[in-house]
Coordinates of C-alpha atoms in Angstrom, one line a residue:
M68 CA 118.3 68.2 93.3
E69 CA 119.3 70.7 96.0
R70 CA 117.1 71.2 99.1
I71 CA 117.0 74.5 101.0
I72 CA 116.0 74.5 104.6
L73 CA 115.1 77.3 106.9
C74 CA 116.8 76.8 110.2
V75 CA 114.7 77.6 113.3
R76 CA 116.6 77.6 116.6
T77 CA 114.1 76.1 119.0
S78 CA 116.5 76.6 122.0
K79 CA 115.8 80.4 121.8
A80 CA 112.8 82.1 123.5
A81 CA 110.0 82.7 121.1
D82 CA 110.3 86.5 121.3
V83 CA 114.1 86.7 121.0
P84 CA 115.3 88.1 117.7
V85 CA 117.9 86.0 115.9
R86 CA 119.8 86.1 112.6
V87 CA 117.9 83.9 110.1
R88 CA 120.0 80.9 108.9
F89 CA 119.5 78.6 106.0
R90 CA 121.0 75.2 105.0
L91 CA 121.4 73.9 101.5
R92 CA 121.9 70.2 100.9
D93 CA 122.4 68.1 97.7
G94 CA 122.9 64.5 98.4
R95 CA 125.9 63.6 100.6
E96 CA 128.4 65.8 98.8
V97 CA 127.0 69.3 99.5
D98 CA 125.9 70.6 102.9
V99 CA 126.5 74.3 103.5
F100 CA 124.9 77.0 105.6
H101 CA 124.0 80.6 104.8
K102 CA 123.7 83.1 107.6
S103 CA 121.6 86.0 106.2
D104 CA 121.3 89.6 107.4
L105 CA 117.6 89.0 108.2
V106 CA 116.5 89.2 111.8
A107 CA 113.3 87.5 113.1
T108 CA 112.0 85.9 116.3
T109 CA 111.6 82.2 116.7
A110 CA 107.8 82.7 116.9
Q111 CA 107.9 84.4 113.5
L112 CA 110.0 81.7 111.9
E113 CA 107.8 78.9 113.2
K114 CA 105.1 80.2 110.8
F115 CA 107.2 79.0 107.9
N116 CA 107.6 75.5 106.4
P117 CA 111.1 74.1 106.4
D118 CA 111.5 75.1 102.7
G119 CA 110.8 78.8 103.6
T120 CA 107.2 78.9 102.3
L121 CA 104.5 80.2 104.6
K122 CA 102.3 77.8 106.4
P123 CA 98.5 78.0 106.0
K124 CA 96.3 78.8 108.9
V125 CA 98.8 81.1 110.6
S126 CA 98.0 84.7 111.6
N127 CA 99.8 88.0 112.2
V128 CA 102.3 87.4 109.4
D129 CA 105.0 89.9 108.6
A130 CA 104.6 90.4 104.8
D131 CA 108.1 91.9 104.5
L132 CA 109.6 88.8 106.2
V133 CA 107.8 86.6 103.7
D134 CA 109.3 88.6 100.8
D135 CA 112.8 88.6 102.4
I136 CA 112.9 84.9 103.1
S137 CA 111.7 84.2 99.5
N138 CA 114.5 86.5 98.1
E139 CA 117.2 84.7 100.3
V140 CA 116.0 81.2 99.1
A141 CA 115.9 82.3 95.5
A142 CA 119.4 83.9 95.8
M143 CA 120.8 80.7 97.4
R144 CA 119.3 78.5 94.6
R145 CA 120.8 80.8 91.9
A146 CA 124.2 80.9 93.6
Y147 CA 124.4 77.1 93.9
R148 CA 123.5 76.5 90.3
A149 CA 125.9 79.3 89.1
L150 CA 128.8 77.5 91.0
Q151 CA 127.8 74.2 89.4
A152 CA 127.8 75.8 86.0
Q153 CA 131.2 77.2 86.5
G154 CA 132.6 74.0 87.9
I155 CA 133.6 75.7 91.2
A156 CA 133.6 73.5 94.3
V157 CA 130.8 74.3 96.7
N158 CA 131.9 75.1 100.2
S159 CA 131.0 77.6 102.9
K160 CA 133.3 80.3 101.5
T161 CA 132.5 80.0 97.8
F162 CA 128.8 79.6 98.5
E163 CA 128.5 82.7 100.7
E164 CA 130.5 84.8 98.2
E165 CA 128.2 83.7 95.4
V166 CA 125.0 84.3 97.5
A167 CA 126.3 87.8 98.3
K168 CA 126.7 88.5 94.5
E169 CA 123.2 87.3 93.8
L170 CA 121.6 89.4 96.6
D171 CA 123.4 92.6 95.5
P172 CA 124.5 92.1 91.8
E173 CA 125.1 95.8 91.1
A174 CA 127.8 95.9 93.8
Y175 CA 129.6 93.3 91.9
G176 CA 129.0 94.7 88.4
R177 CA 126.4 92.1 87.5
R178 CA 123.0 92.3 86.1
G179 CA 120.8 90.4 88.5
T180 CA 117.7 88.3 87.8
A181 CA 114.9 90.0 89.7
S182 CA 112.0 87.9 91.0
L183 CA 108.5 88.6 89.6
M184 CA 107.5 90.4 92.8
Q185 CA 110.6 92.6 92.8
S186 CA 110.0 93.4 89.1
F187 CA 106.4 94.4 90.0
R188 CA 107.6 96.6 92.8
D189 CA 109.9 98.3 90.4
Y190 CA 107.0 98.8 88.0
L191 CA 105.0 100.4 90.8
D192 CA 107.9 102.9 91.3
Y193 CA 107.8 103.6 87.6
L194 CA 104.1 104.2 87.6
N195 CA 104.5 106.5 90.6
G196 CA 106.7 108.7 88.5
L197 CA 104.0 109.0 85.9
V198 CA 101.5 110.7 88.2
P199 CA 99.5 112.9 87.4
E200 CA 99.7 111.5 83.8
I201 CA 98.0 108.4 85.3
S202 CA 95.5 108.9 88.0
R203 CA 96.0 108.0 91.7
S204 CA 93.0 105.7 91.5
R205 CA 94.6 103.8 88.7
L206 CA 97.9 103.5 90.6
A207 CA 95.9 102.3 93.6
M208 CA 94.4 99.5 91.4
Y209 CA 97.9 98.4 90.5
E210 CA 98.8 98.3 94.2
V211 CA 95.8 96.1 94.9
L212 CA 96.9 93.8 92.0
H213 CA 100.4 93.6 93.5
G214 CA 98.8 92.3 96.8
K215 CA 96.7 89.8 94.9
L216 CA 99.7 88.5 93.0
S217 CA 101.8 88.3 96.2
R218 CA 99.2 86.2 97.9
F219 CA 98.8 83.9 94.9
L220 CA 102.5 83.2 94.7
T221 CA 102.7 82.7 98.5
I222 CA 99.8 80.2 98.5
N223 CA 101.4 78.3 95.5
G224 CA 104.9 78.3 97.1
A225 CA 106.3 80.3 94.1
R226 CA 107.5 83.6 95.7
E227 CA 110.9 83.3 94.1
I228 CA 109.5 82.8 90.6
T229 CA 111.0 85.1 87.9
P230 CA 109.0 86.9 85.2
A231 CA 110.2 84.5 82.6
A232 CA 109.0 81.5 84.6
F233 CA 105.5 83.0 84.9
D234 CA 104.1 81.1 81.9
E235 CA 100.7 81.0 80.3
D236 CA 99.6 78.1 82.6
M237 CA 100.5 80.2 85.6
L238 CA 98.7 83.2 84.1
M239 CA 95.5 81.2 83.7
R240 CA 95.8 79.9 87.3
F241 CA 96.2 83.4 88.6
R242 CA 93.1 84.5 86.6
Q243 CA 91.1 81.8 88.3
F244 CA 92.5 82.9 91.7
L245 CA 91.3 86.4 91.0
F246 CA 87.8 85.0 90.6
D247 CA 87.9 82.8 93.7
E248 CA 90.3 84.5 96.1
Y249 CA 87.5 84.7 98.8
L250 CA 87.9 80.9 99.2
Y251 CA 91.4 81.3 100.5
V252 CA 90.7 83.9 103.2
D253 CA 89.9 81.3 106.0
K254 CA 92.7 78.9 104.8
W255 CA 95.4 81.6 104.8
P256 CA 94.3 84.1 107.5
G257 CA 97.9 85.4 107.9
L258 CA 97.9 86.8 104.4
Y259 CA 94.9 88.9 105.1
T260 CA 95.9 90.2 108.6
G261 CA 96.9 93.6 107.3
I262 CA 94.1 94.1 104.9
S263 CA 91.0 96.2 106.0
E264 CA 87.7 94.4 106.2
R265 CA 86.3 96.3 103.3
N266 CA 89.2 95.1 101.1
T267 CA 89.1 91.5 102.1
P268 CA 87.5 89.3 99.4
T269 CA 84.1 88.0 100.5
R270 CA 82.6 86.7 97.3
R271 CA 83.4 85.7 93.7
L272 CA 84.6 88.6 91.6
A273 CA 82.6 89.7 88.5
N274 CA 84.1 88.9 85.2
N275 CA 84.6 92.6 84.3
T276 CA 86.5 93.2 87.5
V277 CA 88.8 90.3 86.8
V278 CA 89.4 91.6 83.3
L279 CA 90.4 94.9 84.8
Y280 CA 93.2 93.2 86.8
V281 CA 94.2 90.9 83.9
K282 CA 94.6 93.9 81.6
A283 CA 96.7 95.7 84.2
L284 CA 98.9 92.5 84.5
R285 CA 99.3 92.5 80.7
A286 CA 100.5 96.1 80.8
F287 CA 103.1 95.1 83.4
F288 CA 104.4 92.2 81.2
N289 CA 104.4 94.5 78.1
Y290 CA 106.6 96.9 80.1
L291 CA 109.0 94.0 80.9
E292 CA 109.1 93.0 77.2
A293 CA 109.8 96.7 76.2
K294 CA 112.6 96.7 78.7
E295 CA 113.9 93.5 77.1
V296 CA 113.6 91.6 80.4
L297 CA 111.3 89.2 78.5
S298 CA 111.4 88.1 74.9
K299 CA 107.7 87.3 75.0
T300 CA 105.0 87.8 77.5
P301 CA 102.8 84.9 78.7
F302 CA 99.8 86.7 77.1
K303 CA 101.4 86.3 73.7
K304 CA 101.9 82.6 74.3
L305 CA 98.2 82.1 74.5
P306 CA 96.1 81.4 71.4
T307 CA 94.5 84.5 69.9
T308 CA 91.1 83.4 71.0
G309 CA 92.4 82.8 74.5
Q310 CA 93.8 86.3 74.7
K311 CA 90.5 87.7 73.6
N312 CA 88.5 85.6 76.1
I313 CA 90.4 86.7 79.2
T314 CA 90.3 90.4 78.3
H315 CA 86.7 90.6 77.0
T316 CA 84.3 92.6 79.0
Q317 CA 80.5 92.3 78.7
Y318 CA 78.3 94.9 80.4
D319 CA 74.7 94.7 81.3
V320 CA 72.3 97.2 79.7
P321 CA 72.6 100.5 81.8
T322 CA 69.8 101.0 84.3
P323 CA 69.6 104.7 85.0
L324 CA 67.1 106.2 87.4
T325 CA 64.0 107.9 85.8
K326 CA 63.2 111.5 86.6
E327 CA 60.5 110.4 88.9
E328 CA 62.9 108.1 90.8
V329 CA 65.5 110.9 91.2
L330 CA 62.7 113.2 92.5
K331 CA 61.6 110.5 94.9
V332 CA 65.1 110.2 96.4
L333 CA 65.2 114.0 96.6
A334 CA 61.9 114.2 98.5
T335 CA 62.4 111.2 100.8
D336 CA 63.6 111.8 104.4
V337 CA 66.3 109.5 105.3
P338 CA 68.0 108.5 108.7
E339 CA 71.1 110.3 109.7
T340 CA 73.2 107.3 108.7
L341 CA 72.2 107.7 105.1
Q342 CA 72.1 111.5 104.9
A343 CA 75.7 111.9 103.6
T344 CA 75.1 109.1 101.1
K345 CA 71.9 110.8 99.8
D346 CA 73.6 114.2 99.4
A347 CA 76.6 112.7 97.6
F348 CA 74.4 110.5 95.4
L349 CA 72.2 113.5 94.3
V350 CA 75.2 115.6 93.5
Q351 CA 76.7 112.8 91.4
C352 CA 73.4 112.4 89.5
A353 CA 73.4 116.1 88.8
F354 CA 76.9 116.1 87.3
G355 CA 77.5 112.5 86.1
F356 CA 80.9 112.4 87.7
R357 CA 83.1 109.4 87.6
I358 CA 84.0 108.6 91.2
S359 CA 87.6 109.6 90.8
D360 CA 86.6 113.1 89.5
F361 CA 84.0 113.4 92.3
Q362 CA 86.7 112.5 94.9
A363 CA 89.0 115.3 93.6
L364 CA 86.3 118.0 93.6
T365 CA 87.0 121.2 95.5
M366 CA 85.5 124.7 95.7
D367 CA 88.0 125.8 93.1
N368 CA 85.9 123.7 90.6
V369 CA 82.8 125.9 91.2
E370 CA 82.3 129.0 89.1
V371 CA 79.6 131.4 87.9
T372 CA 79.0 132.8 84.3
T373 CA 78.5 136.5 83.7
E374 CA 74.8 135.6 83.3
G375 CA 74.7 134.2 86.8
V376 CA 74.6 130.5 85.9
P377 CA 76.6 128.4 88.4
Y378 CA 78.7 125.5 87.0
I379 CA 81.5 123.2 87.8
H380 CA 84.6 122.7 85.6
Y381 CA 87.2 119.9 85.7
L382 CA 89.6 117.8 83.7
P383 CA 88.4 114.2 83.7
Q384 CA 91.2 112.1 85.3
K385 CA 90.5 108.9 83.3
T386 CA 90.9 110.5 79.9
Q387 CA 93.1 113.6 80.4
S388 CA 96.3 111.9 79.5
S389 CA 94.9 110.8 76.1
Q390 CA 93.3 114.2 75.3
T391 CA 95.0 116.3 72.7
D392 CA 94.2 119.4 74.6
K393 CA 93.3 120.4 78.2
K394 CA 89.6 121.0 77.5
E395 CA 87.6 120.9 80.7
I396 CA 84.1 119.5 81.3
T397 CA 81.7 122.2 82.2
T398 CA 78.3 121.4 83.7
P399 CA 75.7 123.8 85.1
T400 CA 74.7 123.3 88.7
L401 CA 71.1 122.5 89.6
R402 CA 69.7 124.2 92.7
F403 CA 69.6 121.1 94.9
A404 CA 73.2 120.2 93.9
F405 CA 74.4 123.8 94.6
D406 CA 72.9 123.8 98.1
I407 CA 74.6 120.5 98.9
L408 CA 78.0 121.7 97.4
M409 CA 77.9 124.8 99.5
A410 CA 76.9 122.9 102.7
Y411 CA 79.7 120.5 102.3
G412 CA 82.3 122.8 100.8
C413 CA 82.7 120.2 98.1
K414 CA 84.2 117.8 100.6
F415 CA 82.4 114.4 100.9
P416 CA 84.1 112.0 103.4
I417 CA 81.6 109.3 102.3
L418 CA 83.6 109.0 99.0
K419 CA 86.8 108.0 100.8
Y420 CA 85.9 104.3 100.6
P421 CA 83.8 103.6 97.4
S422 CA 83.9 99.8 97.8
G423 CA 83.5 97.3 100.6
K424 CA 80.7 96.3 102.9
S425 CA 80.3 99.8 104.4
G426 CA 81.5 101.8 101.5
Y427 CA 79.7 104.4 99.3
N428 CA 78.5 101.9 96.7
S429 CA 77.0 99.7 99.4
K430 CA 75.3 102.6 101.1
I431 CA 73.8 103.7 97.8
K432 CA 72.0 100.3 97.8
D433 CA 70.7 101.0 101.3
L434 CA 69.6 104.5 100.3
L435 CA 67.6 103.4 97.2
K436 CA 66.1 100.6 99.2
H437 CA 65.0 103.1 101.9
C438 CA 63.5 105.3 99.1
G439 CA 61.6 102.5 97.6
I440 CA 63.4 102.4 94.3
D441 CA 62.5 98.7 93.6
R442 CA 61.8 98.7 89.9
K443 CA 62.8 95.3 88.4
V444 CA 65.9 95.3 86.1
S445 CA 68.0 92.6 84.5
K446 CA 71.4 91.8 86.0
T447 CA 73.9 89.1 85.2
N448 CA 74.5 86.6 88.0
N449 CA 78.3 86.4 88.5
E450 CA 78.1 82.7 89.5
T451 CA 75.9 81.4 86.7
G452 CA 76.4 84.0 84.0
K453 CA 72.7 84.2 83.5
L454 CA 70.4 87.2 83.5
E455 CA 68.2 87.6 86.6
S456 CA 65.4 90.0 87.4
R457 CA 66.3 92.0 90.5
P458 CA 65.1 95.2 92.2
L459 CA 67.1 98.3 91.0
W460 CA 68.3 99.2 94.5
E461 CA 70.0 95.8 94.8
V462 CA 72.2 96.3 91.7
A463 CA 72.9 100.0 92.1
S464 CA 76.2 101.7 92.5
S465 CA 77.8 105.1 91.8
K466 CA 77.9 104.2 88.1
I467 CA 74.1 104.6 87.9
C468 CA 74.6 108.4 88.5
R469 CA 76.5 108.9 85.2
S470 CA 73.9 106.9 83.2
T471 CA 71.1 108.8 84.9
L472 CA 72.3 112.2 83.8
V473 CA 72.9 111.0 80.2
D474 CA 69.5 109.4 80.0
L475 CA 67.6 112.3 81.4
M476 CA 69.3 114.7 79.0
H477 CA 68.8 112.4 76.1
N478 CA 65.1 112.1 76.8
I479 CA 64.4 115.9 76.5
Q480 CA 66.4 116.4 73.2
A481 CA 65.5 115.5 69.7
D482 CA 68.0 113.2 67.9
P483 CA 70.1 115.7 65.9
Y484 CA 70.6 113.2 63.0
L485 CA 66.8 112.9 62.3
I486 CA 66.9 116.1 60.2
G487 CA 69.0 114.2 57.7
L488 CA 71.7 116.8 57.0
H489 CA 74.6 114.7 58.3
R490 CA 75.4 111.1 58.5
R491 CA 75.3 109.5 61.9
G492 CA 78.5 110.1 63.8
S493 CA 79.4 113.2 61.9
E494 CA 81.7 115.7 63.8
A495 CA 79.8 118.5 62.1
V496 CA 76.7 117.6 64.1
H497 CA 78.6 117.9 67.3
H498 CA 80.0 121.2 66.2
Y499 CA 76.5 122.6 65.4
T500 CA 74.8 121.2 68.5
R501 CA 77.2 122.3 71.3
L502 CA 75.2 124.4 73.7
H503 CA 76.3 127.4 75.7
L504 CA 76.0 127.0 79.5
E505 CA 72.8 129.1 79.9
P506 CA 70.6 127.1 77.4
L507 CA 72.2 123.9 78.7
F508 CA 71.3 125.0 82.3
N509 CA 67.7 125.6 81.3
L510 CA 67.5 122.1 79.6
M511 CA 69.0 120.5 82.7
C512 CA 66.5 122.2 85.0
Y513 CA 63.7 121.0 82.8
A514 CA 65.1 117.4 82.7
F515 CA 65.2 117.3 86.5
D516 CA 62.0 119.2 87.0
Q517 CA 63.9 122.1 88.8
K518 CA 63.5 125.8 88.5
P519 CA 66.3 128.0 87.2
Y520 CA 68.0 130.5 89.6
K521 CA 71.0 132.9 89.4
V522 CA 74.1 133.2 91.5
E523 CA 76.8 135.8 91.9
K524 CA 80.4 135.4 93.2
V525 CA 81.9 138.2 95.2
G526 CA 85.3 137.9 96.8
G527 CA 85.2 134.1 96.6
E528 CA 81.8 133.9 98.2
F529 CA 78.6 132.7 96.4
R530 CA 75.3 134.4 96.8
I531 CA 72.0 133.4 95.3
L532 CA 70.3 136.3 93.5
D533 CA 67.2 134.8 92.1
C534 CA 65.7 132.3 94.6
P535 CA 62.3 130.8 93.5
S536 CA 61.0 127.9 95.5
A537 CA 63.0 124.8 94.8
R538 CA 62.8 121.2 95.9
Q539 CA 65.1 120.6 98.9
S540 CA 67.7 118.0 99.1
G541 CA 66.8 117.2 102.7
H542 CA 70.1 118.5 104.0
S543 CA 70.0 121.0 106.9
G544 CA 73.0 123.1 105.7
Q545 CA 72.5 126.5 104.3
S546 CA 73.5 127.7 100.8
G547 CA 74.6 131.1 101.8
Q548 CA 71.5 133.1 100.9

């Protein structure tokens, strides 16, 4: 069995760049060197094991160098085995020629065998070309998955693995790694050097989050199968029950805020550190945005009807690629939400980082705790899988805003199926019950205990015409009266 060694020239100063050299040995008969085009310092190379894998407990690792060394080792291994298969004597000349062909197969009219990581990078390039058919947030999720897969392979010494070698056993091990990656942060600090604190794993992931990454990985392997890189994905090698288990999501019962709780947030004075969170949270409750749509909001999305009803309109990013038409969502704007939109110009910096210790979702918990939103709700414990009773503020995130709007609107309307004219789920009911913006606006004002008002738009500027007293959001900005 061949052995590949990374040669570190200890005679050189630690900060002197040198060409990276490798040695391949197989018994007493084969002993050849490969001088790569890679350049690194001795200090950088000392962070690697003799076989080219990264050592644990090292810091300030060059991620590109990790990839490059893995590619060189993989190319050397393929070159050596190709020479053996062809019965060609392995010497310095034949070996270097074959390695060159493996590193740049297209230059020699070959079809190369890309590593799993190279294939994933190619897939990211493909997805980039699909924007805006797929959202930027979805693309960002695939980039996060790429980083997780890269760290998993590095930790397991499998950077050079090909897509075909990533079997069902490796798939299940990677899934477990997704759950428990936080356990590796202290053991492999070098792999997390370039990751922001908010994106560094600090606790076990929830099952539904892991399922999101697993489904994304399945889409990648399905792409390789469609391109005939693989004859069968590792997912299809699992038993049917196994496939269902690793892609099954299970959600807790939604826990929307009540009208009284929304009004409590609205009326509560908060410290300056929570003001931007409060304003964004109230706007999101008033419109039920998904976070991706909220992040993309601009003043171009704000309009006024001829009757003076302000509203926002937008194409939902998550579903627009699957829609048969370009039908926008249109939602009337409550007075407190209108004031906040005008004060911020629809730009909410707090939304830049939804996750992490200091992100928007974490600050929502702080906001609701400050406002005393401590009603007990049931929440699944990610460690035990059991339901626990916890205060609402502790389990809240931006997702609660969407369910809050839906729940408040549902509570003020009679079930359209109760009259008995149509079966439940009938499209005819949806056809008959679509509301125009003005009556919908009045219903929303009632649902949130707000008073109606009217706005006009002149030359791109908004002006409130009918301005009865309204509950204030607590923001000091003016709405342009």
